[in-house]
JSON list of C-alpha atoms in Angstrom, two decimals:
[
{"chain": "A", "resi": 792, "resn": "UNK", "atom": "CA", "xyz": [0.00, 0.00, 0.00]},
{"chain": "A", "resi": 793, "resn": "UNK", "atom": "CA", "xyz": [1.37, 3.37, -1.05]},
{"chain": "A", "resi": 794, "resn": "UNK", "atom": "CA", "xyz": [1.84, 6.01, 1.61]},
{"chain": "A", "resi": 795, "resn": "UNK", "atom": "CA", "xyz": [0.03, 9.26, 0.84]},
{"chain": "A", "resi": 796, "resn": "UNK", "atom": "CA", "xyz": [2.57, 11.90, -0.05]},
{"chain": "A", "resi": 797, "resn": "UNK", "atom": "CA", "xyz": [2.03, 15.48, 1.03]},
{"chain": "A", "resi": 798, "resn": "UNK", "atom": "CA", "xyz": [1.57, 18.31, -1.42]},
{"chain": "A", "resi": 799, "resn": "UNK", "atom": "CA", "xyz": [4.90, 19.79, -0.31]},
{"chain": "A", "resi": 800, "resn": "UNK", "atom": "CA", "xyz": [6.75, 16.52, -1.07]},
{"chain": "A", "resi": 801, "resn": "UNK", "atom": "CA", "xyz": [5.14, 16.35, -4.52]},
{"chain": "A", "resi": 802, "resn": "UNK", "atom": "CA", "xyz": [6.12, 19.97, -5.24]},
{"chain": "A", "resi": 803, "resn": "UNK", "atom": "CA", "xyz": [9.69, 19.29, -4.09]},
{"chain": "A", "resi": 804, "resn": "UNK", "atom": "CA", "xyz": [9.90, 16.30, -6.41]},
{"chain": "A", "resi": 805, "resn": "UNK", "atom": "CA", "xyz": [8.56, 18.38, -9.31]},
{"chain": "A", "resi": 806, "resn": "UNK", "atom": "CA", "xyz": [11.09, 21.15, -8.71]},
{"chain": "A", "resi": 807, "resn": "UNK", "atom": "CA", "xyz": [13.98, 18.70, -8.42]},
{"chain": "A", "resi": 808, "resn": "UNK", "atom": "CA", "xyz": [12.97, 16.89, -11.60]},
{"chain": "A", "resi": 809, "resn": "UNK", "atom": "CA", "xyz": [12.68, 20.24, -13.41]},
{"chain": "A", "resi": 810, "resn": "UNK", "atom": "CA", "xyz": [16.15, 21.27, -12.22]},
{"chain": "A", "resi": 811, "resn": "UNK", "atom": "CA", "xyz": [17.62, 17.94, -13.31]},
{"chain": "A", "resi": 812, "resn": "UNK", "atom": "CA", "xyz": [16.10, 18.36, -16.76]},
{"chain": "A", "resi": 813, "resn": "UNK", "atom": "CA", "xyz": [17.47, 21.92, -17.01]},
{"chain": "A", "resi": 814, "resn": "UNK", "atom": "CA", "xyz": [20.97, 20.81, -15.97]},
{"chain": "A", "resi": 815, "resn": "UNK", "atom": "CA", "xyz": [20.94, 18.00, -18.54]},
{"chain": "A", "resi": 816, "resn": "UNK", "atom": "CA", "xyz": [19.66, 20.51, -21.11]},
{"chain": "A", "resi": 817, "resn": "UNK", "atom": "CA", "xyz": [22.53, 22.88, -20.28]},
{"chain": "A", "resi": 818, "resn": "UNK", "atom": "CA", "xyz": [24.99, 20.06, -20.94]},
{"chain": "A", "resi": 819, "resn": "UNK", "atom": "CA", "xyz": [23.35, 18.57, -24.05]},
{"chain": "A", "resi": 820, "resn": "UNK", "atom": "CA", "xyz": [21.70, 21.73, -25.41]},
{"chain": "A", "resi": 821, "resn": "UNK", "atom": "CA", "xyz": [18.53, 20.18, -26.78]},
{"chain": "A", "resi": 822, "resn": "UNK", "atom": "CA", "xyz": [15.22, 22.01, -27.08]},
{"chain": "A", "resi": 823, "resn": "UNK", "atom": "CA", "xyz": [13.24, 18.89, -26.19]},
{"chain": "A", "resi": 824, "resn": "UNK", "atom": "CA", "xyz": [14.58, 18.81, -22.65]},
{"chain": "A", "resi": 825, "resn": "UNK", "atom": "CA", "xyz": [13.90, 22.52, -22.20]},
{"chain": "A", "resi": 826, "resn": "UNK", "atom": "CA", "xyz": [10.28, 22.05, -23.28]},
{"chain": "A", "resi": 827, "resn": "UNK", "atom": "CA", "xyz": [9.95, 19.02, -21.03]},
{"chain": "A", "resi": 828, "resn": "UNK", "atom": "CA", "xyz": [11.33, 21.03, -18.11]},
{"chain": "A", "resi": 829, "resn": "UNK", "atom": "CA", "xyz": [8.78, 23.79, -18.71]},
{"chain": "A", "resi": 830, "resn": "UNK", "atom": "CA", "xyz": [6.02, 21.17, -18.91]},
{"chain": "A", "resi": 831, "resn": "UNK", "atom": "CA", "xyz": [7.09, 19.55, -15.63]},
{"chain": "A", "resi": 832, "resn": "UNK", "atom": "CA", "xyz": [7.25, 22.97, -13.97]},
{"chain": "A", "resi": 833, "resn": "UNK", "atom": "CA", "xyz": [3.67, 23.68, -15.10]},
{"chain": "A", "resi": 834, "resn": "UNK", "atom": "CA", "xyz": [2.52, 20.33, -13.74]},
{"chain": "A", "resi": 835, "resn": "UNK", "atom": "CA", "xyz": [4.31, 21.11, -10.47]},
{"chain": "A", "resi": 836, "resn": "UNK", "atom": "CA", "xyz": [2.54, 24.45, -10.17]},
{"chain": "A", "resi": 837, "resn": "UNK", "atom": "CA", "xyz": [-0.93, 23.33, -11.28]},
{"chain": "A", "resi": 838, "resn": "UNK", "atom": "CA", "xyz": [-1.34, 19.62, -10.46]},
{"chain": "A", "resi": 839, "resn": "UNK", "atom": "CA", "xyz": [1.33, 18.45, -7.99]},
{"chain": "A", "resi": 840, "resn": "UNK", "atom": "CA", "xyz": [-0.83, 15.46, -7.03]},
{"chain": "A", "resi": 841, "resn": "UNK", "atom": "CA", "xyz": [0.18, 13.82, -10.34]},
{"chain": "A", "resi": 842, "resn": "UNK", "atom": "CA", "xyz": [3.68, 13.34, -8.91]},
{"chain": "A", "resi": 843, "resn": "UNK", "atom": "CA", "xyz": [2.50, 11.18, -6.00]},
{"chain": "A", "resi": 844, "resn": "UNK", "atom": "CA", "xyz": [3.72, 7.80, -7.33]},
{"chain": "A", "resi": 845, "resn": "UNK", "atom": "CA", "xyz": [7.02, 9.28, -8.49]},
{"chain": "A", "resi": 846, "resn": "UNK", "atom": "CA", "xyz": [7.67, 11.13, -5.24]},
{"chain": "A", "resi": 847, "resn": "UNK", "atom": "CA", "xyz": [6.77, 7.97, -3.29]},
{"chain": "A", "resi": 848, "resn": "UNK", "atom": "CA", "xyz": [9.45, 6.05, -5.21]},
{"chain": "A", "resi": 849, "resn": "UNK", "atom": "CA", "xyz": [11.89, 8.95, -4.84]},
{"chain": "A", "resi": 850, "resn": "UNK", "atom": "CA", "xyz": [11.52, 9.07, -1.05]},
{"chain": "A", "resi": 851, "resn": "UNK", "atom": "CA", "xyz": [11.63, 5.28, -0.78]},
{"chain": "A", "resi": 852, "resn": "UNK", "atom": "CA", "xyz": [14.90, 5.23, -2.76]},
{"chain": "A", "resi": 853, "resn": "UNK", "atom": "CA", "xyz": [16.28, 8.02, -0.55]},
{"chain": "A", "resi": 854, "resn": "UNK", "atom": "CA", "xyz": [15.45, 5.97, 2.56]},
{"chain": "A", "resi": 855, "resn": "UNK", "atom": "CA", "xyz": [17.30, 2.94, 1.14]},
{"chain": "A", "resi": 856, "resn": "UNK", "atom": "CA", "xyz": [20.34, 5.09, 0.26]},
{"chain": "A", "resi": 857, "resn": "UNK", "atom": "CA", "xyz": [20.28, 6.60, 3.74]},
{"chain": "A", "resi": 858, "resn": "UNK", "atom": "CA", "xyz": [20.43, 3.18, 5.34]},
{"chain": "A", "resi": 859, "resn": "UNK", "atom": "CA", "xyz": [23.02, 1.64, 3.06]},
{"chain": "A", "resi": 860, "resn": "UNK", "atom": "CA", "xyz": [25.36, 4.59, 2.57]},
{"chain": "A", "resi": 861, "resn": "UNK", "atom": "CA", "xyz": [25.53, 5.57, 6.24]},
{"chain": "A", "resi": 862, "resn": "UNK", "atom": "CA", "xyz": [26.52, 2.02, 7.20]},
{"chain": "A", "resi": 863, "resn": "UNK", "atom": "CA", "xyz": [29.01, 1.86, 4.35]},
{"chain": "A", "resi": 864, "resn": "UNK", "atom": "CA", "xyz": [30.52, 5.24, 5.26]},
{"chain": "A", "resi": 865, "resn": "UNK", "atom": "CA", "xyz": [30.91, 4.26, 8.92]},
{"chain": "A", "resi": 866, "resn": "UNK", "atom": "CA", "xyz": [32.57, 0.97, 7.91]},
{"chain": "A", "resi": 867, "resn": "UNK", "atom": "CA", "xyz": [35.01, 2.78, 5.62]},
{"chain": "A", "resi": 868, "resn": "UNK", "atom": "CA", "xyz": [35.89, 5.30, 8.32]},
{"chain": "A", "resi": 869, "resn": "UNK", "atom": "CA", "xyz": [36.41, 2.49, 10.83]},
{"chain": "A", "resi": 870, "resn": "UNK", "atom": "CA", "xyz": [38.65, 0.41, 8.58]},
{"chain": "A", "resi": 871, "resn": "UNK", "atom": "CA", "xyz": [40.65, 3.35, 7.21]},
{"chain": "A", "resi": 872, "resn": "UNK", "atom": "CA", "xyz": [41.08, 5.30, 10.44]},
{"chain": "A", "resi": 873, "resn": "UNK", "atom": "CA", "xyz": [40.41, 3.32, 13.60]},
{"chain": "A", "resi": 874, "resn": "UNK", "atom": "CA", "xyz": [41.90, -0.04, 12.60]},
{"chain": "A", "resi": 875, "resn": "UNK", "atom": "CA", "xyz": [45.31, 1.33, 11.48]},
{"chain": "A", "resi": 876, "resn": "UNK", "atom": "CA", "xyz": [45.53, 3.40, 14.67]},
{"chain": "A", "resi": 877, "resn": "UNK", "atom": "CA", "xyz": [44.83, 0.27, 16.73]},
{"chain": "A", "resi": 878, "resn": "UNK", "atom": "CA", "xyz": [47.54, -1.66, 14.89]},
{"chain": "A", "resi": 879, "resn": "UNK", "atom": "CA", "xyz": [49.96, 1.24, 15.34]},
{"chain": "A", "resi": 880, "resn": "UNK", "atom": "CA", "xyz": [49.29, 1.43, 19.09]},
{"chain": "A", "resi": 881, "resn": "UNK", "atom": "CA", "xyz": [49.71, -2.34, 19.40]},
{"chain": "A", "resi": 882, "resn": "UNK", "atom": "CA", "xyz": [52.97, -2.18, 17.41]},
{"chain": "A", "resi": 883, "resn": "UNK", "atom": "CA", "xyz": [54.27, 0.64, 19.66]},
{"chain": "A", "resi": 884, "resn": "UNK", "atom": "CA", "xyz": [53.18, -1.36, 22.75]},
{"chain": "A", "resi": 885, "resn": "UNK", "atom": "CA", "xyz": [50.89, 1.37, 24.03]},
{"chain": "A", "resi": 886, "resn": "UNK", "atom": "CA", "xyz": [48.56, 0.16, 26.79]},
{"chain": "A", "resi": 887, "resn": "UNK", "atom": "CA", "xyz": [46.75, 3.25, 28.05]},
{"chain": "A", "resi": 888, "resn": "UNK", "atom": "CA", "xyz": [43.92, 1.27, 29.62]},
{"chain": "A", "resi": 889, "resn": "UNK", "atom": "CA", "xyz": [46.40, -1.12, 31.29]},
{"chain": "A", "resi": 890, "resn": "UNK", "atom": "CA", "xyz": [44.56, -4.15, 29.99]},
{"chain": "A", "resi": 891, "resn": "UNK", "atom": "CA", "xyz": [47.69, -6.33, 30.00]},
{"chain": "A", "resi": 892, "resn": "UNK", "atom": "CA", "xyz": [48.34, -5.57, 33.66]},
{"chain": "A", "resi": 893, "resn": "UNK", "atom": "CA", "xyz": [44.73, -6.33, 34.57]},
{"chain": "A", "resi": 894, "resn": "UNK", "atom": "CA", "xyz": [44.87, -9.76, 32.98]},
{"chain": "A", "resi": 895, "resn": "UNK", "atom": "CA", "xyz": [48.19, -10.76, 34.54]},
{"chain": "A", "resi": 896, "resn": "UNK", "atom": "CA", "xyz": [47.65, -10.02, 38.19]},
{"chain": "A", "resi": 897, "resn": "UNK", "atom": "CA", "xyz": [44.95, -10.09, 40.80]},
{"chain": "A", "resi": 898, "resn": "UNK", "atom": "CA", "xyz": [45.57, -6.52, 41.94]},
{"chain": "A", "resi": 899, "resn": "UNK", "atom": "CA", "xyz": [43.81, -3.40, 40.80]},
{"chain": "A", "resi": 900, "resn": "UNK", "atom": "CA", "xyz": [45.00, -1.34, 37.87]},
{"chain": "A", "resi": 901, "resn": "UNK", "atom": "CA", "xyz": [43.35, 1.76, 39.30]},
{"chain": "A", "resi": 902, "resn": "UNK", "atom": "CA", "xyz": [45.73, 4.71, 39.17]},
{"chain": "A", "resi": 903, "resn": "UNK", "atom": "CA", "xyz": [45.85, 6.66, 42.42]},
{"chain": "A", "resi": 904, "resn": "UNK", "atom": "CA", "xyz": [46.29, 10.35, 41.85]},
{"chain": "A", "resi": 905, "resn": "UNK", "atom": "CA", "xyz": [47.22, 12.30, 44.91]},
{"chain": "A", "resi": 906, "resn": "UNK", "atom": "CA", "xyz": [46.32, 15.73, 43.64]},
{"chain": "A", "resi": 907, "resn": "UNK", "atom": "CA", "xyz": [44.65, 18.49, 45.54]},
{"chain": "A", "resi": 908, "resn": "UNK", "atom": "CA", "xyz": [42.25, 20.28, 43.24]},
{"chain": "A", "resi": 909, "resn": "UNK", "atom": "CA", "xyz": [42.10, 24.05, 43.38]},
{"chain": "A", "resi": 910, "resn": "UNK", "atom": "CA", "xyz": [39.45, 26.50, 42.25]},
{"chain": "A", "resi": 911, "resn": "UNK", "atom": "CA", "xyz": [41.38, 27.31, 39.10]},
{"chain": "A", "resi": 912, "resn": "UNK", "atom": "CA", "xyz": [41.25, 23.64, 38.06]},
{"chain": "A", "resi": 913, "resn": "UNK", "atom": "CA", "xyz": [37.45, 23.71, 38.06]},
{"chain": "A", "resi": 914, "resn": "UNK", "atom": "CA", "xyz": [37.09, 27.09, 36.39]},
{"chain": "A", "resi": 915, "resn": "UNK", "atom": "CA", "xyz": [37.79, 26.02, 32.79]},
{"chain": "A", "resi": 916, "resn": "UNK", "atom": "CA", "xyz": [37.14, 22.29, 32.71]},
{"chain": "A", "resi": 917, "resn": "UNK", "atom": "CA", "xyz": [37.15, 21.92, 28.96]}
]
């Protein structure tokens, strides 16, 4: 069952399709695309409800791209940025969280800091 699209969504689809036709016309320089763009702009202004099935597909495709591309982008960032940094820290034997010490002994790895805080320390925390 098709979701009912709002008039605003149909108008947005009509304007975007008109702009796409005008950009393609600027590249190809054909009069047919220019006339088609004018026709789609008239339909957008007078009868935007005619774009309901097209705008439904457009928004459905956008939702799919949103899901797929955000996951893909996060995976690329992870494998290109976080993974090499982890390998570099392992290669340099950095153990900031003291995980190796925690696994080897029964004692705590809690770092005791004997510092007396002053008012100036709390003034600009960040």
